């Protein structure tokens, strides 16, 4: 049943372009779940590095003290980039593609998503609430197609009354792409409100009963493009994290304001995935420098609810996008690598 990844890669590289015969339904596994097989990440590697800077300045990579080896649980909120195929924090389906469904266990990619890659080396338990299509707050975006948002994910998480140790639990927040997409129709004005939603939900997590203390926020809202309003949204989040790290309004009770004593100082980190997208798509250093052969999407047979393997490219490991607008599993590994580098170098 199991086809060795090496054999599959060989079969694909020998096959003439466009004549690849795809495995039948349920017959073969296109993806590789093990750590070992991904150690070289199929030759895809980071060709950009985090640029560390202070939280008091312009958006950059930053870390006030998240140390992954101490983390036992990762709680993740986000959109399709972070969606592991279910949205209730429970164990995820194996990250394997079973044709004709192109999505590995419900993920918008052909293997693990980045936050799984981040958790795996530390054996941290991932509780994933991210949902494909999610924005920060649906009330900001009348044109949103999928009726899912950060607020709903918070509702799910909080309703579970999870008892998690604040010292060993990392809360990951990764939104922006769908807010930015929606803003193209609904107008840019609410991008600032979206930034405030992210900060206010972090304050809720930092309050009782969750009392969260460790947060990682990431962003790539424009996926290779930037606008002044988009960059300003990210800057508002980044500057807000500076306040939270100093206990200013860190649980939303006005701490550190109007003469009140500071609240708990949250440990925060920010990773600017935009550097990867800009590097791959903007020509400096360009996609080839990362080991990619194309910036196209490998899978094109997609509707709003389903992506199929029919007519897929012959080299999924080296196409930057797997389904349109979504990195392949190697790209997800790059995102995890980028975070690791930011966390270790930017303290
Ligand atoms: C932040 O960016 C602006 C605009 O690019 C620049 O003028 C300013 O000097 C930067 N500030 C810092 C602290 O780097
Ligand atoms: C993770 O678990 C595996 C298998 O149980 C073990 O071999 C490995 O040493 C663990 N790694 C860490 C960092 O704890
Ligand atoms: C403090 O946090 C609360 C709750 O998130 C928010 O409504 C309020 O605007 C914040 N105040 C300031 C000055 O940021």
Coordinates of C-alpha atoms and ligand atoms in Angstrom, one line a residue:
X1 CA 0.0 0.0 0.0
X2 CA 2.6 2.5 1.0
X3 CA 4.7 3.8 -1.8
X4 CA 8.1 4.9 -0.7
X5 CA 8.4 8.7 -1.2
X6 CA 11.7 8.2 -3.0
X7 CA 10.1 5.9 -5.5
X8 CA 7.2 8.2 -6.0
X9 CA 9.6 11.1 -6.5
X10 CA 11.6 9.0 -9.0
X11 CA 8.5 8.0 -10.8
X12 CA 7.4 11.6 -11.1
X13 CA 10.7 12.8 -12.3
X14 CA 10.9 10.1 -14.9
X15 CA 7.5 10.7 -16.2
X16 CA 7.2 13.2 -19.0
X17 CA 5.4 16.4 -18.1
X18 CA 1.6 16.3 -18.1
X19 CA 1.5 12.5 -18.5
X20 CA 1.7 11.5 -14.8
X21 CA -0.8 8.8 -14.0
X22 CA -2.2 9.5 -10.6
X23 CA -2.8 7.0 -8.0
X24 CA -6.4 5.7 -7.8
X25 CA -8.7 6.7 -5.0
X26 CA -7.3 5.6 -1.6
X27 CA -4.6 3.5 -3.1
X28 CA -1.5 5.4 -2.4
X29 CA 0.0 8.0 -0.1
X30 CA 1.4 11.1 -1.7
X31 CA 2.8 12.6 1.4
X32 CA 5.3 11.7 4.1
X33 CA 4.3 12.0 7.7
X34 CA 7.6 11.2 9.3
X35 CA 10.1 13.7 10.6
X36 CA 13.0 11.8 9.2
X37 CA 11.8 11.8 5.6
X38 CA 11.5 15.6 5.7
X39 CA 14.9 16.4 7.2
X40 CA 16.2 17.8 3.9
X41 CA 12.8 19.2 3.1
X42 CA 13.2 18.0 -0.5
X43 CA 15.8 20.6 -1.1
X44 CA 13.6 23.5 -0.2
X45 CA 15.3 25.8 2.3
X46 CA 15.1 29.3 3.7
X47 CA 16.9 31.9 1.5
X48 CA 15.9 34.7 3.8
X49 CA 16.4 35.2 7.5
X50 CA 14.5 36.9 10.2
X51 CA 15.4 40.5 10.9
X52 CA 15.3 41.1 14.6
X53 CA 14.1 44.4 16.0
X54 CA 12.7 45.9 19.2
X55 CA 8.9 45.7 19.8
X56 CA 9.1 49.5 20.3
X57 CA 10.0 50.0 16.6
X58 CA 8.8 49.2 13.2
X59 CA 7.4 45.7 12.4
X60 CA 10.2 43.2 12.6
X61 CA 10.8 39.7 14.0
X62 CA 10.9 39.8 17.8
X63 CA 10.8 37.6 20.8
X64 CA 10.7 38.6 24.5
X65 CA 11.3 35.1 25.8
X66 CA 9.4 32.3 24.1
X67 CA 11.6 29.2 24.4
X68 CA 10.2 26.3 22.5
X69 CA 11.8 23.4 24.5
X70 CA 9.7 24.5 27.5
X71 CA 6.5 24.4 25.6
X72 CA 4.3 21.3 26.0
X73 CA 1.1 22.6 24.4
X74 CA 0.5 24.8 21.4
X75 CA -3.0 26.3 21.0
X76 CA -3.4 27.7 17.5
X77 CA -5.9 30.1 16.0
X78 CA -5.9 31.1 12.4
X79 CA -7.0 30.5 8.8
X80 CA -6.3 27.9 6.2
X81 CA -2.6 28.3 6.6
X82 CA -2.9 27.0 10.2
X83 CA -6.0 24.8 9.7
X84 CA -5.0 21.2 10.5
X85 CA -8.3 19.8 9.2
X86 CA -10.5 20.2 12.4
X87 CA -11.3 23.2 14.5
X88 CA -12.0 21.9 18.0
X89 CA -8.4 21.4 19.2
X90 CA -8.6 17.6 19.0
X91 CA -6.1 15.2 17.4
X92 CA -5.6 15.8 13.7
X93 CA -6.1 13.4 10.9
X94 CA -2.9 12.0 9.3
X95 CA -1.3 14.6 7.0
X96 CA -1.6 12.4 3.9
X97 CA -3.2 13.1 0.5
X98 CA -5.7 10.4 -0.6
X99 CA -6.6 11.1 -4.2
X100 CA -8.8 12.4 -5.7
X101 CA -8.9 14.8 -2.7
X102 CA -5.9 17.0 -2.9
X103 CA -6.0 18.2 0.7
X104 CA -4.0 16.1 3.2
X105 CA -6.5 15.2 6.0
X106 CA -8.5 18.3 5.4
X107 CA -5.5 20.7 5.3
X108 CA -5.0 23.2 2.5
X109 CA -1.7 21.6 1.7
X110 CA -0.2 18.2 0.9
X111 CA 1.3 17.5 4.4
X112 CA 1.6 19.0 7.8
X113 CA 0.8 22.7 8.3
X114 CA 3.5 24.9 9.8
X115 CA 2.3 24.8 13.3
X116 CA 2.5 21.0 13.3
X117 CA 6.1 21.3 12.0
X118 CA 6.8 23.7 14.8
X119 CA 5.3 21.4 17.5
X120 CA 6.7 18.1 16.3
X121 CA 10.4 18.4 17.2
X122 CA 9.4 19.3 20.8
X123 CA 6.7 16.7 21.0
X124 CA 4.4 19.5 22.0
X125 CA 0.6 18.7 21.8
X126 CA -1.1 20.9 19.2
X127 CA -4.6 22.1 19.9
X128 CA -5.7 23.5 16.6
X129 CA -8.8 25.8 16.2
X130 CA -7.8 27.4 12.9
X131 CA -10.4 27.4 10.1
X132 CA -10.0 27.7 6.4
X133 CA -11.3 31.1 5.3
X134 CA -11.3 32.7 8.8
X135 CA -10.9 36.4 9.3
X136 CA -10.6 38.1 12.7
X137 CA -14.2 39.3 13.0
X138 CA -17.0 38.7 10.5
X139 CA -18.8 41.8 11.6
X140 CA -16.0 43.9 9.9
X141 CA -16.4 42.2 6.5
X142 CA -19.8 42.0 4.9
X143 CA -18.3 40.3 1.8
X144 CA -16.7 37.4 3.7
X145 CA -17.4 34.1 2.0
X146 CA -16.8 31.6 4.7
X147 CA -18.7 32.4 8.0
X148 CA -15.8 31.7 10.3
X149 CA -13.7 34.0 12.4
X150 CA -11.2 34.3 15.3
X151 CA -14.2 35.2 17.6
X152 CA -15.9 31.9 16.8
X153 CA -12.6 30.0 17.4
X154 CA -12.3 31.7 20.8
X155 CA -15.8 30.7 21.6
X156 CA -15.0 27.1 20.9
X157 CA -11.8 27.2 22.9
X158 CA -13.3 29.0 25.9
X159 CA -16.4 26.7 26.0
X160 CA -14.1 23.7 26.5
X161 CA -12.7 25.1 29.9
X162 CA -9.3 23.6 29.1
X163 CA -7.0 23.6 32.0
X164 CA -3.6 24.5 30.5
X165 CA -0.5 25.5 32.3
X166 CA 0.3 29.1 31.3
X167 CA 4.0 28.6 31.6
X168 CA 4.1 25.6 29.2
X169 CA 1.4 26.6 26.8
X170 CA 2.1 28.8 23.7
X171 CA -0.9 30.6 22.1
X172 CA -0.4 31.1 18.3
X173 CA -2.4 33.8 16.5
X174 CA -2.1 34.0 12.7
X175 CA -4.7 36.1 10.8
X176 CA -4.7 38.8 8.3
X177 CA -4.9 37.2 4.9
X178 CA -8.7 36.9 4.8
X179 CA -9.1 40.3 6.4
X180 CA -6.9 41.8 3.7
X181 CA -8.8 39.9 0.9
X182 CA -12.1 41.0 2.2
X183 CA -10.8 44.6 2.5
X184 CA -10.4 44.7 -1.3
X185 CA -14.2 44.6 -1.5
X186 CA -15.3 46.1 1.8
X187 CA -12.7 48.9 2.0
X188 CA -9.5 49.2 3.9
X189 CA -10.9 51.2 6.8
X190 CA -11.5 48.2 9.0
X191 CA -8.0 46.8 8.8
X192 CA -7.2 48.8 11.9
X193 CA -10.2 47.3 13.6
X194 CA -9.0 43.8 12.6
X195 CA -5.7 44.6 14.3
X196 CA -7.6 45.6 17.5
X197 CA -9.6 42.3 17.4
X198 CA -6.3 40.4 17.5
X199 CA -5.1 42.4 20.5
X200 CA -8.4 42.3 22.4
X201 CA -8.6 38.5 22.0
X202 CA -5.1 38.1 23.3
X203 CA -6.2 40.2 26.3
X204 CA -9.1 37.8 26.8
X205 CA -6.8 34.8 26.7
X206 CA -4.5 36.6 29.2
X207 CA -7.4 37.1 31.6
X208 CA -9.0 34.5 33.9
X209 CA -9.8 31.7 33.5
X210 CA -7.2 31.0 30.8
X211 CA -4.5 33.3 32.2
X212 CA -2.4 32.7 29.1
X213 CA 1.1 34.3 29.2
X214 CA 2.9 33.2 26.1
X215 CA 1.9 34.3 22.6
X216 CA 3.3 34.0 19.1
X217 CA 1.8 36.2 16.4
X218 CA 2.7 35.8 12.8
X219 CA 1.6 37.6 9.6
X220 CA 1.7 37.5 5.8
X221 CA -1.4 39.4 5.0
X222 CA -0.5 40.3 1.4
X223 CA 1.3 37.1 0.4
X224 CA 4.0 39.0 -1.6
X225 CA 2.3 42.3 -1.8
X226 CA 2.1 45.2 0.6
X227 CA -0.2 48.2 0.9
X228 CA 0.2 51.2 3.3
X229 CA -3.1 50.2 5.0
X230 CA -2.0 46.5 5.3
X231 CA 1.4 47.4 6.7
X232 CA -0.3 49.8 9.1
X233 CA -2.5 47.0 10.3
X234 CA 0.5 44.8 11.1
X235 CA 2.3 47.7 12.7
X236 CA -0.7 48.3 15.0
X237 CA -0.5 44.6 16.1
X238 CA 3.2 44.8 16.6
X239 CA 3.1 47.9 18.6
X240 CA 0.2 46.5 20.6
X241 CA 2.3 43.5 21.5
X242 CA 4.9 45.9 22.9
X243 CA 2.3 47.2 25.3
X244 CA 1.2 43.7 26.2
X245 CA 4.8 42.7 26.9
X246 CA 5.0 45.6 29.4
X247 CA 1.7 44.7 31.2
X248 CA -0.1 47.7 29.7
X249 CA -3.8 46.8 29.5
X250 CA -2.6 43.2 29.2
X251 CA -5.8 41.7 30.5
X252 CA -8.0 44.5 29.3
X253 CA -8.6 46.0 32.7
X254 CA -6.7 49.2 31.9
X255 CA -3.6 48.2 33.7
X256 CA -0.7 50.6 33.3
X257 CA -3.1 53.3 32.1
X258 CA -4.2 56.4 34.0
X259 CA -1.9 55.8 36.9
X260 CA -2.9 52.2 37.5
X261 CA -0.2 49.6 38.2
X262 CA 1.0 47.5 35.3
X263 CA -0.7 44.1 34.7
X264 CA 1.0 40.8 33.9
X265 CA 3.8 41.2 31.4
X266 CA 3.0 38.8 28.5
X267 CA 5.8 37.0 26.8
X268 CA 5.3 37.7 23.1
X269 CA 7.0 36.9 19.8
X270 CA 6.3 38.1 16.3
X271 CA 7.4 36.3 13.1
X272 CA 7.1 38.2 9.8
X273 CA 6.4 35.5 7.2
X274 CA 6.1 38.3 4.7
X275 CA 9.9 38.0 4.4
X276 CA 9.5 34.5 2.9
X277 CA 6.7 35.5 0.5
X278 CA 8.5 38.7 -0.6
X279 CA 11.7 36.7 -1.1
X280 CA 10.0 34.0 -3.1
X281 CA 7.7 36.1 -5.2
X282 CA 9.5 39.5 -5.5
X283 CA 12.7 38.4 -7.2
X284 CA 15.0 39.1 -4.2
X285 CA 16.4 36.5 -3.8
X286 CA 13.7 34.8 -5.9
X287 CA 12.1 31.4 -5.8
X288 CA 15.1 29.5 -7.3
X289 CA 17.2 30.5 -4.3
X290 CA 14.8 28.6 -2.0
X291 CA 15.0 25.5 -4.3
X292 CA 11.6 26.0 -6.0
X293 CA 11.1 25.5 -9.7
X294 CA 7.9 27.4 -9.9
X295 CA 5.8 29.9 -8.0
X296 CA 2.6 28.5 -9.6
X297 CA 0.1 26.3 -7.8
X298 CA 0.5 22.6 -8.4
X299 CA -3.2 21.9 -8.0
X300 CA -5.6 23.9 -10.1
X301 CA -8.8 21.7 -10.0
X302 CA -10.3 23.7 -7.1
X303 CA -13.8 24.9 -6.2
X304 CA -14.6 26.8 -3.0
X305 CA -15.1 23.5 -1.1
X306 CA -12.9 20.9 -2.9
X307 CA -9.5 20.6 -4.5
X308 CA -8.8 17.6 -6.6
X309 CA -5.6 15.9 -7.7
X310 CA -6.8 15.7 -11.4
X311 CA -4.3 17.4 -13.6
X312 CA -1.9 18.2 -10.9
X313 CA 1.7 19.2 -11.6
X314 CA 4.4 16.6 -11.8
X315 CA 6.6 18.1 -9.1
X316 CA 4.5 19.1 -6.1
X317 CA 7.5 19.3 -3.8
X318 CA 9.1 22.1 -5.8
X319 CA 6.1 24.3 -6.7
X320 CA 5.8 27.1 -4.1
X321 CA 2.0 26.9 -4.0
X322 CA 0.2 23.6 -3.7
X323 CA -3.4 24.7 -4.1
X324 CA -3.8 28.2 -5.3
X325 CA -2.5 30.7 -2.7
X326 CA -1.3 28.0 -0.3
X327 CA 2.2 26.8 0.3
X328 CA 3.1 23.2 -0.2
X329 CA 4.2 21.1 2.8
X330 CA 7.9 22.2 2.2
X331 CA 6.8 25.8 2.4
X332 CA 5.1 25.0 5.7
X333 CA 8.3 23.6 6.9
X334 CA 10.0 26.8 5.9
X335 CA 7.5 28.8 8.0
X336 CA 8.3 26.6 11.0
X337 CA 12.0 27.0 10.3
X338 CA 11.6 30.7 10.1
X339 CA 9.8 30.9 13.4
X340 CA 12.4 28.7 15.1
X341 CA 15.1 31.0 13.8
X342 CA 13.3 34.1 14.9
X343 CA 12.7 32.7 18.4
X344 CA 16.2 31.7 18.9
X345 CA 17.9 34.7 17.3
X346 CA 15.6 37.5 18.3
X347 CA 15.6 37.1 22.1
Ligands
LIG1 C1 10.0 53.1 10.7 O1 9.6 53.2 9.3 C2 9.5 54.5 8.9 C3 9.0 54.5 7.5 O2 9.7 53.6 6.7 C4 10.8 55.3 9.0 O3 10.7 56.6 8.6 C5 11.2 55.2 10.5 O4 12.5 55.8 10.7 C6 11.3 53.8 11.0 N1 11.5 53.8 12.5 C7 12.3 53.0 13.1 C8 12.4 53.0 14.6 O5 13.0 52.2 12.4
LIG2 C1 9.9 13.1 21.2 O1 9.4 11.8 21.3 C2 10.2 10.8 20.6 C3 9.4 9.5 20.6 O2 8.7 9.3 21.7 C4 11.5 10.7 21.3 O3 12.3 9.8 20.6 C5 12.2 12.1 21.3 O4 13.4 12.1 22.0 C6 11.3 13.2 21.9 N1 11.9 14.5 21.7 C7 11.9 15.4 22.6 C8 12.5 16.7 22.3 O5 11.4 15.2 23.7
LIG3 C1 -7.9 48.0 27.0 O1 -8.4 46.8 26.6 C2 -9.8 46.8 26.5 C3 -10.3 45.3 26.3 O2 -9.6 44.7 25.2 C4 -10.2 47.7 25.3 O3 -11.5 47.7 25.1 C5 -9.6 49.0 25.5 O4 -9.8 49.8 24.3 C6 -8.1 49.0 25.8 N1 -7.7 50.3 26.2 C7 -6.6 50.9 25.5 C8 -6.3 52.2 26.0 O5 -6.0 50.2 24.7

